[in-house]
mmCIF file of C-alpha atoms in Angstrom:
data_model
loop_
_atom_site.group_PDB
_atom_site.id
_atom_site.type_symbol
_atom_site.label_atom_id
_atom_site.label_comp_id
_atom_site.label_asym_id
_atom_site.label_seq_id
_atom_site.Cartn_x
_atom_site.Cartn_y
_atom_site.Cartn_z
ATOM 1 C CA UNK A 1 -5.607 32.627 -20.808
ATOM 2 C CA UNK A 2 -5.910 31.490 -24.447
ATOM 3 C CA UNK A 3 -2.958 30.618 -26.664
ATOM 4 C CA UNK A 4 -0.770 32.881 -28.797
ATOM 5 C CA UNK A 5 -1.730 35.038 -31.755
ATOM 6 C CA UNK A 6 -2.087 32.085 -34.123
ATOM 7 C CA UNK A 7 -4.578 30.432 -31.750
ATOM 8 C CA UNK A 8 -6.624 33.624 -31.532
ATOM 9 C CA UNK A 9 -6.697 34.017 -35.307
ATOM 10 C CA UNK A 10 -7.727 30.425 -35.818
ATOM 11 C CA UNK A 11 -10.645 30.973 -33.457
ATOM 12 C CA UNK A 12 -11.789 34.039 -35.365
ATOM 13 C CA UNK A 13 -11.070 36.421 -32.485
ATOM 14 C CA UNK A 14 -10.421 40.094 -33.023
ATOM 15 C CA UNK A 15 -7.070 41.409 -34.227
ATOM 16 C CA UNK A 16 -5.206 42.788 -31.210
ATOM 17 C CA UNK A 17 -3.700 46.198 -31.978
ATOM 18 C CA UNK A 18 -1.159 48.270 -30.036
ATOM 19 C CA UNK A 19 -0.829 51.958 -30.967
ATOM 20 C CA UNK A 20 2.528 53.724 -30.478
ATOM 21 C CA UNK A 21 2.781 57.500 -31.006
ATOM 22 C CA UNK A 22 4.245 60.277 -28.880
ATOM 23 C CA UNK A 23 1.219 62.512 -29.482
ATOM 24 C CA UNK A 24 -1.777 61.622 -27.259
ATOM 25 C CA UNK A 25 -4.232 63.147 -29.723
ATOM 26 C CA UNK A 26 -2.923 60.960 -32.553
ATOM 27 C CA UNK A 27 -3.095 57.844 -30.366
ATOM 28 C CA UNK A 28 -6.686 58.608 -29.420
ATOM 29 C CA UNK A 29 -7.630 59.346 -33.013
ATOM 30 C CA UNK A 30 -6.201 56.064 -34.262
ATOM 31 C CA UNK A 31 -7.920 54.174 -31.474
ATOM 32 C CA UNK A 32 -11.249 55.832 -32.253
ATOM 33 C CA UNK A 33 -10.921 54.767 -35.890
ATOM 34 C CA UNK A 34 -10.165 51.126 -35.077
ATOM 35 C CA UNK A 35 -12.270 50.493 -31.972
ATOM 36 C CA UNK A 36 -15.737 50.626 -33.596
ATOM 37 C CA UNK A 37 -14.754 47.855 -36.028
ATOM 38 C CA UNK A 38 -15.624 44.506 -34.409
ATOM 39 C CA UNK A 39 -12.613 42.939 -36.148
ATOM 40 C CA UNK A 40 -10.171 44.903 -33.967
ATOM 41 C CA UNK A 41 -9.336 45.240 -30.291
ATOM 42 C CA UNK A 42 -7.025 48.098 -29.279
ATOM 43 C CA UNK A 43 -5.170 46.500 -26.370
ATOM 44 C CA UNK A 44 -2.839 49.356 -25.453
ATOM 45 C CA UNK A 45 -1.205 52.677 -26.266
ATOM 46 C CA UNK A 46 2.476 53.620 -25.993
ATOM 47 C CA UNK A 47 4.078 57.079 -25.961
ATOM 48 C CA UNK A 48 7.528 56.014 -27.207
ATOM 49 C CA UNK A 49 9.323 53.088 -28.789
ATOM 50 C CA UNK A 50 10.647 51.653 -25.545
ATOM 51 C CA UNK A 51 7.158 51.558 -24.069
ATOM 52 C CA UNK A 52 5.870 49.995 -27.295
ATOM 53 C CA UNK A 53 8.362 47.138 -27.016
ATOM 54 C CA UNK A 54 7.577 46.629 -23.323
ATOM 55 C CA UNK A 55 3.829 46.616 -23.910
ATOM 56 C CA UNK A 56 4.150 44.319 -26.918
ATOM 57 C CA UNK A 57 5.936 41.740 -24.774
ATOM 58 C CA UNK A 58 3.239 42.016 -22.125
ATOM 59 C CA UNK A 59 0.109 42.338 -24.277
ATOM 60 C CA UNK A 60 1.172 40.281 -27.317
ATOM 61 C CA UNK A 61 -0.642 42.318 -29.984
ATOM 62 C CA UNK A 62 -1.037 40.971 -33.502
ATOM 63 C CA UNK A 63 -0.272 44.384 -35.043
ATOM 64 C CA UNK A 64 1.586 47.443 -33.752
ATOM 65 C CA UNK A 65 0.723 50.745 -35.434
ATOM 66 C CA UNK A 66 4.078 52.466 -34.949
ATOM 67 C CA UNK A 67 5.001 56.129 -35.375
ATOM 68 C CA UNK A 68 8.521 56.283 -36.813
ATOM 69 C CA UNK A 69 9.801 59.376 -35.010
ATOM 70 C CA UNK A 70 9.395 59.090 -31.242
ATOM 71 C CA UNK A 71 11.506 59.926 -28.176
ATOM 72 C CA UNK A 72 13.438 57.488 -25.950
ATOM 73 C CA UNK A 73 13.499 54.766 -28.628
ATOM 74 C CA UNK A 74 12.426 55.697 -32.141
ATOM 75 C CA UNK A 75 10.054 53.630 -34.235
ATOM 76 C CA UNK A 76 12.802 52.173 -36.423
ATOM 77 C CA UNK A 77 14.754 50.798 -33.447
ATOM 78 C CA UNK A 78 11.539 49.588 -31.814
ATOM 79 C CA UNK A 79 10.531 47.820 -35.034
ATOM 80 C CA UNK A 80 13.906 46.118 -35.263
ATOM 81 C CA UNK A 81 13.557 44.846 -31.697
ATOM 82 C CA UNK A 82 10.027 43.580 -32.286
ATOM 83 C CA UNK A 83 11.027 41.801 -35.503
ATOM 84 C CA UNK A 84 13.804 40.061 -33.593
ATOM 85 C CA UNK A 85 12.072 39.406 -30.262
ATOM 86 C CA UNK A 86 8.430 38.922 -31.316
ATOM 87 C CA UNK A 87 8.484 37.790 -34.958
ATOM 88 C CA UNK A 88 4.756 37.024 -34.920
ATOM 89 C CA UNK A 89 3.960 40.667 -34.177
ATOM 90 C CA UNK A 90 3.441 42.740 -37.342
ATOM 91 C CA UNK A 91 4.402 46.421 -37.480
ATOM 92 C CA UNK A 92 2.572 49.046 -39.534
ATOM 93 C CA UNK A 93 4.779 52.158 -39.671
ATOM 94 C CA UNK A 94 3.385 55.703 -39.663
ATOM 95 C CA UNK A 95 5.106 58.878 -40.830
ATOM 96 C CA UNK A 96 4.085 62.510 -41.221
ATOM 97 C CA UNK A 97 5.543 62.471 -44.741
ATOM 98 C CA UNK A 98 5.062 59.846 -47.446
ATOM 99 C CA UNK A 99 8.627 60.393 -48.710
ATOM 100 C CA UNK A 100 10.768 59.797 -45.652
ATOM 101 C CA UNK A 101 14.092 57.969 -45.393
ATOM 102 C CA UNK A 102 13.014 56.714 -41.969
ATOM 103 C CA UNK A 103 10.234 54.776 -43.684
ATOM 104 C CA UNK A 104 12.811 52.819 -45.683
ATOM 105 C CA UNK A 105 14.761 52.180 -42.477
ATOM 106 C CA UNK A 106 11.590 50.903 -40.783
ATOM 107 C CA UNK A 107 10.775 48.589 -43.700
ATOM 108 C CA UNK A 108 14.349 47.327 -43.708
ATOM 109 C CA UNK A 109 14.075 46.745 -39.941
ATOM 110 C CA UNK A 110 11.015 44.547 -40.443
ATOM 111 C CA UNK A 111 7.920 46.745 -40.703
ATOM 112 C CA UNK A 112 5.260 45.075 -42.851
ATOM 113 C CA UNK A 113 3.707 48.267 -44.133
ATOM 114 C CA UNK A 114 3.695 52.028 -44.136
ATOM 115 C CA UNK A 115 1.054 54.771 -44.084
ATOM 116 C CA UNK A 116 1.337 58.561 -44.042
ATOM 117 C CA UNK A 117 -0.416 60.082 -41.036
ATOM 118 C CA UNK A 118 -2.955 61.892 -43.192
ATOM 119 C CA UNK A 119 -4.331 58.570 -44.441
ATOM 120 C CA UNK A 120 -8.097 58.109 -44.528
ATOM 121 C CA UNK A 121 -9.774 56.013 -41.798
ATOM 122 C CA UNK A 122 -10.772 53.456 -44.442
ATOM 123 C CA UNK A 123 -7.180 53.066 -45.637
ATOM 124 C CA UNK A 124 -5.938 52.655 -42.055
ATOM 125 C CA UNK A 125 -8.438 49.877 -41.382
ATOM 126 C CA UNK A 126 -7.548 48.178 -44.677
ATOM 127 C CA UNK A 127 -3.793 48.419 -43.980
ATOM 128 C CA UNK A 128 -4.110 46.866 -40.514
ATOM 129 C CA UNK A 129 -6.046 43.991 -42.059
ATOM 130 C CA UNK A 130 -3.435 43.487 -44.784
ATOM 131 C CA UNK A 131 -0.488 43.627 -42.387
ATOM 132 C CA UNK A 132 -2.215 41.134 -40.108
ATOM 133 C CA UNK A 133 -2.336 38.618 -42.962
ATOM 134 C CA UNK A 134 1.435 38.932 -43.426
ATOM 135 C CA UNK A 135 1.301 40.940 -46.637
ATOM 136 C CA UNK A 136 3.065 44.269 -47.178
ATOM 137 C CA UNK A 137 0.711 47.251 -46.876
ATOM 138 C CA UNK A 138 2.479 49.675 -49.183
ATOM 139 C CA UNK A 139 1.236 50.660 -52.627
ATOM 140 C CA UNK A 140 3.761 49.036 -55.026
ATOM 141 C CA UNK A 141 4.578 52.206 -56.959
ATOM 142 C CA UNK A 142 4.828 54.333 -53.811
ATOM 143 C CA UNK A 143 7.158 51.703 -52.358
ATOM 144 C CA UNK A 144 9.366 51.757 -55.452
ATOM 145 C CA UNK A 145 9.456 55.566 -55.596
ATOM 146 C CA UNK A 146 10.226 55.779 -51.886
ATOM 147 C CA UNK A 147 13.012 53.219 -51.909
ATOM 148 C CA UNK A 148 14.602 54.497 -55.116
ATOM 149 C CA UNK A 149 14.838 57.917 -53.479
ATOM 150 C CA UNK A 150 16.666 56.721 -50.372
ATOM 151 C CA UNK A 151 18.550 53.531 -51.273
ATOM 152 C CA UNK A 152 21.450 55.064 -53.151
ATOM 153 C CA UNK A 153 24.290 52.601 -53.478
ATOM 154 C CA UNK A 154 24.339 48.844 -54.026
ATOM 155 C CA UNK A 155 25.994 46.792 -51.339
ATOM 156 C CA UNK A 156 26.058 43.107 -50.433
ATOM 157 C CA UNK A 157 22.927 41.461 -49.033
ATOM 158 C CA UNK A 158 22.414 42.082 -45.332
ATOM 159 C CA UNK A 159 22.522 39.522 -42.537
ATOM 160 C CA UNK A 160 18.879 38.525 -43.132
ATOM 161 C CA UNK A 161 19.612 37.475 -46.736
ATOM 162 C CA UNK A 162 19.868 33.716 -47.110
ATOM 163 C CA UNK A 163 21.093 33.884 -50.711
ATOM 164 C CA UNK A 164 22.723 36.159 -53.238
ATOM 165 C CA UNK A 165 20.798 37.146 -56.374
ATOM 166 C CA UNK A 166 22.781 34.558 -58.370
ATOM 167 C CA UNK A 167 21.101 31.774 -56.395
ATOM 168 C CA UNK A 168 17.732 32.576 -57.962
ATOM 169 C CA UNK A 169 16.521 30.887 -61.120
ATOM 170 C CA UNK A 170 16.286 33.072 -64.214
ATOM 171 C CA UNK A 171 12.504 33.277 -63.893
ATOM 172 C CA UNK A 172 12.701 34.099 -60.174
ATOM 173 C CA UNK A 173 15.149 36.911 -60.950
ATOM 174 C CA UNK A 174 12.741 38.259 -63.594
ATOM 175 C CA UNK A 175 9.864 38.207 -61.100
ATOM 176 C CA UNK A 176 12.031 39.909 -58.468
ATOM 177 C CA UNK A 177 13.021 42.654 -60.903
ATOM 178 C CA UNK A 178 9.388 43.290 -61.831
ATOM 179 C CA UNK A 179 8.384 43.432 -58.152
ATOM 180 C CA UNK A 180 11.094 46.060 -57.687
ATOM 181 C CA UNK A 181 9.779 48.172 -60.565
ATOM 182 C CA UNK A 182 6.383 48.432 -58.866
ATOM 183 C CA UNK A 183 4.278 45.805 -60.644
ATOM 184 C CA UNK A 184 1.622 43.871 -58.750
ATOM 185 C CA UNK A 185 1.072 40.132 -59.236
ATOM 186 C CA UNK A 186 -1.477 40.520 -62.055
ATOM 187 C CA UNK A 187 0.829 42.875 -63.944
ATOM 188 C CA UNK A 188 3.777 40.514 -63.498
ATOM 189 C CA UNK A 189 1.679 37.637 -64.814
ATOM 190 C CA UNK A 190 0.745 39.673 -67.893
ATOM 191 C CA UNK A 191 4.325 40.832 -68.492
ATOM 192 C CA UNK A 192 5.717 37.282 -68.348
ATOM 193 C CA UNK A 193 2.664 35.581 -69.910
ATOM 194 C CA UNK A 194 2.228 33.243 -66.950
ATOM 195 C CA UNK A 195 -0.638 32.674 -64.532
ATOM 196 C CA UNK A 196 -1.061 34.674 -61.310
ATOM 197 C CA UNK A 197 -0.748 31.463 -59.297
ATOM 198 C CA UNK A 198 2.623 30.782 -60.951
ATOM 199 C CA UNK A 199 3.704 34.305 -60.063
ATOM 200 C CA UNK A 200 2.786 33.655 -56.417
ATOM 201 C CA UNK A 201 4.854 30.458 -56.447
ATOM 202 C CA UNK A 202 7.867 32.294 -57.862
ATOM 203 C CA UNK A 203 7.490 35.073 -55.286
ATOM 204 C CA UNK A 204 7.449 32.489 -52.493
ATOM 205 C CA UNK A 205 10.702 31.109 -53.859
ATOM 206 C CA UNK A 206 12.270 34.562 -54.152
ATOM 207 C CA UNK A 207 11.362 35.472 -50.559
ATOM 208 C CA UNK A 208 12.709 32.170 -49.218
ATOM 209 C CA UNK A 209 16.017 32.369 -51.097
ATOM 210 C CA UNK A 210 16.626 36.023 -50.242
ATOM 211 C CA UNK A 211 15.608 35.587 -46.615
ATOM 212 C CA UNK A 212 13.089 38.439 -46.822
ATOM 213 C CA UNK A 213 9.681 38.500 -45.209
ATOM 214 C CA UNK A 214 7.604 40.477 -47.650
ATOM 215 C CA UNK A 215 7.445 42.577 -50.795
ATOM 216 C CA UNK A 216 8.838 45.681 -49.114
ATOM 217 C CA UNK A 217 12.034 43.940 -48.030
ATOM 218 C CA UNK A 218 12.351 42.301 -51.464
ATOM 219 C CA UNK A 219 12.257 45.717 -53.154
ATOM 220 C CA UNK A 220 14.847 47.117 -50.745
ATOM 221 C CA UNK A 221 17.100 44.116 -51.443
ATOM 222 C CA UNK A 222 16.729 44.661 -55.201
ATOM 223 C CA UNK A 223 18.069 48.213 -54.903
ATOM 224 C CA UNK A 224 20.758 47.313 -52.370
ATOM 225 C CA UNK A 225 22.158 44.525 -54.541
ATOM 226 C CA UNK A 226 22.028 46.577 -57.744
ATOM 227 C CA UNK A 227 19.380 44.436 -59.461
ATOM 228 C CA UNK A 228 17.628 47.712 -60.247
ATOM 229 C CA UNK A 229 19.042 51.217 -60.103
ATOM 230 C CA UNK A 230 17.432 54.304 -58.553
ATOM 231 C CA UNK A 231 15.450 56.095 -61.238
ATOM 232 C CA UNK A 232 15.892 53.180 -63.593
ATOM 233 C CA UNK A 233 12.183 52.553 -64.088
ATOM 234 C CA UNK A 234 10.952 49.453 -65.897
#
């Protein structure tokens, strides 16, 4: 058998995808969308979160497309386990509704992206690709609107945070605040009159100091620590 996920990616092999949803029709539909694309290989299907975790350990997928609300073990708890036990496995969360507090819980637990279930096939394929690269597959303004609706009160950084906001440089804090208001890298560069590559460097520093994995977790941390307030806008 070949090496782990990083070895497969280096060799240009297909992205291994596990689909977890308690509705067989949804699982089949997602598989039928992804299977024709030569970039993907659907390696398994799970009917609940516990089965998703078990299959992920056995099949070692690169990406798990995870329904949030499932029996036995829900998608949030399953995502948390995968983030802890298989950190190289990326989770793309699915929900029936685009405004759902469980989506925030899944992103906080370690999901790298979110899609509503009525997403187009093209957007699903694009999101799996983005999540596989390690980026967050959530539209910045949707992410901000979603999190501001469900993260209500500031509280200290969670156990994953390596630093408090005060440990950031002034410019890093500015970049973090603009991420949290829904700006993408090009918009941040324009707002601060710096280059996009400099923005990327600052974002790398912000993620490392906060102990977050991606943009989604950085936005959640901004609301939880009170850097930005729900409904505060830009």
